[in-house]
XYZ file of C-alpha atoms in Angstrom:
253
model
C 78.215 152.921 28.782
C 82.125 152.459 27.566
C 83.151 154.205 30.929
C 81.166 151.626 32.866
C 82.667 148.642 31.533
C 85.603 150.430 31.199
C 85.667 150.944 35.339
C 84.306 147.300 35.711
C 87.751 145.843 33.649
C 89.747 147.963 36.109
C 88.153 146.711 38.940
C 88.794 143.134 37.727
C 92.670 144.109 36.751
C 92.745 145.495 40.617
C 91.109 142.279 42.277
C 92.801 139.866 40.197
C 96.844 140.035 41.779
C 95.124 140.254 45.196
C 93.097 136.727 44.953
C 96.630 135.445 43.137
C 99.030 136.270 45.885
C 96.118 134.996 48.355
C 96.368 132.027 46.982
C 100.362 131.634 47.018
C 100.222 132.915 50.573
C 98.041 129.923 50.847
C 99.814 127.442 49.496
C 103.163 128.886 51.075
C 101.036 128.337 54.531
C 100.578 125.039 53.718
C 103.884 123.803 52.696
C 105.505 125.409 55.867
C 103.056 123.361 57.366
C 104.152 119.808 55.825
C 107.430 121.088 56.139
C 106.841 121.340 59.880
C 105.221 117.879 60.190
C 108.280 116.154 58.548
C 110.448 117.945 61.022
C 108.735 116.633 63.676
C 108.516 113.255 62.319
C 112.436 113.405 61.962
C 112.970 114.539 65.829
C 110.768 111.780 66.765
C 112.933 109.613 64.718
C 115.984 110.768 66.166
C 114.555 110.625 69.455
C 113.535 106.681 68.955
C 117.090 105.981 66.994
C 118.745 107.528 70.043
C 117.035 105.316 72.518
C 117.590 102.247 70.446
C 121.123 103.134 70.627
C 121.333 103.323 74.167
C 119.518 100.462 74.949
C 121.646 98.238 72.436
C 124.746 100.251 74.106
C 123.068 99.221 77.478
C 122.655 95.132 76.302
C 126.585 95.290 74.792
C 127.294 96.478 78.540
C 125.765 93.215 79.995
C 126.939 91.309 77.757
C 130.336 92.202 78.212
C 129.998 92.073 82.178
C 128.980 88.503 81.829
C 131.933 87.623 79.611
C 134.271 89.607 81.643
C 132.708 87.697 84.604
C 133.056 84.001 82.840
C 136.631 85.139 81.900
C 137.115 85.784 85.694
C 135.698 83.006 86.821
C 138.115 80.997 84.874
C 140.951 82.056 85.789
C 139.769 82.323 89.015
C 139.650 77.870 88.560
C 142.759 78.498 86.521
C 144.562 79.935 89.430
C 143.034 77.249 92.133
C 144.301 74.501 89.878
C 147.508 75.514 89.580
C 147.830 76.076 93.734
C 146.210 72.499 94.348
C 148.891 70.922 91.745
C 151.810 73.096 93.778
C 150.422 72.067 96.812
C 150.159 68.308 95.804
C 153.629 68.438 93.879
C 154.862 69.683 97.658
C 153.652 67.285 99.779
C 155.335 64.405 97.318
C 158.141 66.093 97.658
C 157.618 65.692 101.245
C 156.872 62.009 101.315
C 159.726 61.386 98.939
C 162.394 63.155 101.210
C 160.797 61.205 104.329
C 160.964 57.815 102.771
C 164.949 58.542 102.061
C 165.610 59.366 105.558
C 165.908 56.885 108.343
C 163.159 55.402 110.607
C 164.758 56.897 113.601
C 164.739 60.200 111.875
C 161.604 59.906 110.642
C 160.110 59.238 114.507
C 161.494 62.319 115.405
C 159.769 64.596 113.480
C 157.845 66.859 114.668
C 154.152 67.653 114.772
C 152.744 70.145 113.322
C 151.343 73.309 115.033
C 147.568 73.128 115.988
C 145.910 75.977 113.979
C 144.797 78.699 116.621
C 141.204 80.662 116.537
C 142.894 83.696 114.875
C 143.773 81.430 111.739
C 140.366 82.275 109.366
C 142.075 85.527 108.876
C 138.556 87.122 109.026
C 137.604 90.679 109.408
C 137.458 91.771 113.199
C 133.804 92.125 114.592
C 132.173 95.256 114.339
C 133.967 96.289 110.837
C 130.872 96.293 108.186
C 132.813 95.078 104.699
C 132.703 97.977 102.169
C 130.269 98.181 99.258
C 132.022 96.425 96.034
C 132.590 98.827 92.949
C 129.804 99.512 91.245
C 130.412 97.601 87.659
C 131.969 94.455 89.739
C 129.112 94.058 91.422
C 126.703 94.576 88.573
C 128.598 92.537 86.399
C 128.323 89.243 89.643
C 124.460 90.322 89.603
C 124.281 90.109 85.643
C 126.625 86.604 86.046
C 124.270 85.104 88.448
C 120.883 85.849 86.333
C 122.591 84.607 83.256
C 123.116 81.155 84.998
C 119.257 81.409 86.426
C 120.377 82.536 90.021
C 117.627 84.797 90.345
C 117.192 85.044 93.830
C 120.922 85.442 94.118
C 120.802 88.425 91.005
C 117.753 90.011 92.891
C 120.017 90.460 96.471
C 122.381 91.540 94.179
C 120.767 94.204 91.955
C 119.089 95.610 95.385
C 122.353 95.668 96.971
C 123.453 97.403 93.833
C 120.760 100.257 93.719
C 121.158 100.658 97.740
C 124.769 101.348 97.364
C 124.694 102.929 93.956
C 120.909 104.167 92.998
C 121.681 106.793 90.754
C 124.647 105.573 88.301
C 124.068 105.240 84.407
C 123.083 101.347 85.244
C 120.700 101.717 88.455
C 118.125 101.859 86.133
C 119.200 98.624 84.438
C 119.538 96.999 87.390
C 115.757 97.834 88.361
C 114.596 96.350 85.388
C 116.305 93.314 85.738
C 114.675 93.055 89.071
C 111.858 92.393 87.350
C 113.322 90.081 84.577
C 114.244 87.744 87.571
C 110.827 87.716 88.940
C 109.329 86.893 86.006
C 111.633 83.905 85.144
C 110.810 82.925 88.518
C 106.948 82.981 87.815
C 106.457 85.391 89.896
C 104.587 87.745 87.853
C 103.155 89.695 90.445
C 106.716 90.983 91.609
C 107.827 91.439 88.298
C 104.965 93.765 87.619
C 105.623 95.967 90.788
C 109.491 95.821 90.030
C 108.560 97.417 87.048
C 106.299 100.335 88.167
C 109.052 101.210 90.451
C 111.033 101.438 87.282
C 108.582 103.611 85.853
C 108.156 106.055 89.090
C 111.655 106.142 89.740
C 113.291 106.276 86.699
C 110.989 108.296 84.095
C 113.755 108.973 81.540
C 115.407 105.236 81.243
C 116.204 104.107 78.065
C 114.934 100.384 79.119
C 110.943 102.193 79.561
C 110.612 100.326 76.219
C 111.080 97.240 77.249
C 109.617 97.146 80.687
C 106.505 98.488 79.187
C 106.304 95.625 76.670
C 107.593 92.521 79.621
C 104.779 94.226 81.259
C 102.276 93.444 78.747
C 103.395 90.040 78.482
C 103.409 89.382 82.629
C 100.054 90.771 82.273
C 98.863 88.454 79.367
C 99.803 85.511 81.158
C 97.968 86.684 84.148
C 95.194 86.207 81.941
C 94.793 89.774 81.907
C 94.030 90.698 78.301
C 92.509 94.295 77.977
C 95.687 95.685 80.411
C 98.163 94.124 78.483
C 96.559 95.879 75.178
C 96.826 98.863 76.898
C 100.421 98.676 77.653
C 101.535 97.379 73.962
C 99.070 100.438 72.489
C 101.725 102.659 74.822
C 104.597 100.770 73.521
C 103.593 101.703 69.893
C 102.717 104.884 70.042
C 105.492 105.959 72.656
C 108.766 103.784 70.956
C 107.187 103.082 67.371
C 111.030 102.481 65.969
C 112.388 100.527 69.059
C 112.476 96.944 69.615
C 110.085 96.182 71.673
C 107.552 98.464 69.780
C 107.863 96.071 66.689
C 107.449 93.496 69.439
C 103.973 94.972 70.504
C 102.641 95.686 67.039
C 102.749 91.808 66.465
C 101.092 91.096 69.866
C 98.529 93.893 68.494
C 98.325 92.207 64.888
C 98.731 88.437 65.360
């Protein structure tokens, strides 16, 4: 009898450290498992913080083009001013030296040269101008939207992605496509220029955005469910970024 229970209180010493380090293998499981999930949850983060960067980075871009543009522009009237005053402070000077001089003197001036056909200085036929560089002409496409020019900034941004189509900006330049169409009302086109930005730029940094303009063309299309759709993507795709705080309050009014 004292060997039984004897063998039975070895058999418990035995099974006891085994169902112990069991259950620290167990819990060890499932920390490396939380610890995991965090990890994850910081990459996405990161991922979503980078983006955000590069789309602010992308917005201090256009922002500067348009001031660099306006800066241009005025000296550009700056510069025009200053000829027309030369120009005007010449021909007084003219006048004032013709009024000193005697009539007959004054008779026998004489008249100017008729301008001939080669004057306009422009280029010969058959030259095609060159393409502009890339940020100048950005930057006039950026301009002209800014002062509601859209048809202007959509020949522009096209001519931009035919000439330049794969450039740190081509993808900006898409999306602004559709930016123009929808301040035109033309939500239709803005739509499309927007897929395109989707198909042919999968990686862009403005996905966010489109994806959330895209919602809104759609909503005032009267085209609920579909727009729901896209600010669900938005969300769960960009949940840090702008325009995914933008679609949680167009999901939770």
């Amino acid at each position: 009898m004292i060997g039984r229970f004897a063998l039975a209180g070895v058999v418990i010493a035995l099974a006891t450290p085994a169902w112990a380090v069991n259950k620290d293998i167990e819990r060890l499981q499932m920390q490396i498992a939380a610890l995991q999930g965090q990890i994850a949850d910081l990459q996405r983060t990161a991922e979503d913080n980078q983006r955000e960067i590069k789309r602010l980075g992308d917005t201090l871009t256009e922002q500067n083009a348009f001031l660099r543009k306006a800066l241009q522009d005025r000296r550009l009237q700056d510069d025009a001013l200053q000829t027309a005053l030369k120009e005007f402070g010449d021909r007084v000077s003219e006048l004032e030296e013709r009024l000193q001089q005697p009539a007959p003197a004054a008779a026998a001036l004489p008249a100017p040269a008729a301008a001939g056909p080669e004057a306009g200085g422009g280029p010969g036929p058959g030259l095609a101008p060159a393409a502009p560089p890339s940020r100048e002409l950005y930057s006039q496409a950026y301009a002209d939207y800014a002062r509601g020019n859209y048809d202007l900034a959509i020949q522009e941004y096209r001519e931009y992605l035919r000439n330049y189509p794969s450039t740190d900006l081509s993808d900006n330049a898409q999306y602004w496509i559709g930016e123009c169409y929808f301040s035109k009302g033309r939500y239709d086109d803005a739509i499309e220029a927007w897929n395109q930005l989707f198909r042919d730029y999968p990686a862009s940094d403005k996905l966010p955005d489109a994806r959330y303009k895209k919602g809104v063309t759609l909503e005032r299309l009267g085209r609920r469910r579909e727009a729901l759709v896209e600010y669900r993507a938005v969300v769960e795709r960009y949940p840090n970024s702008e325009a995914g705080r933008k679609a949680r309050e167009k999901l939770n009014p």
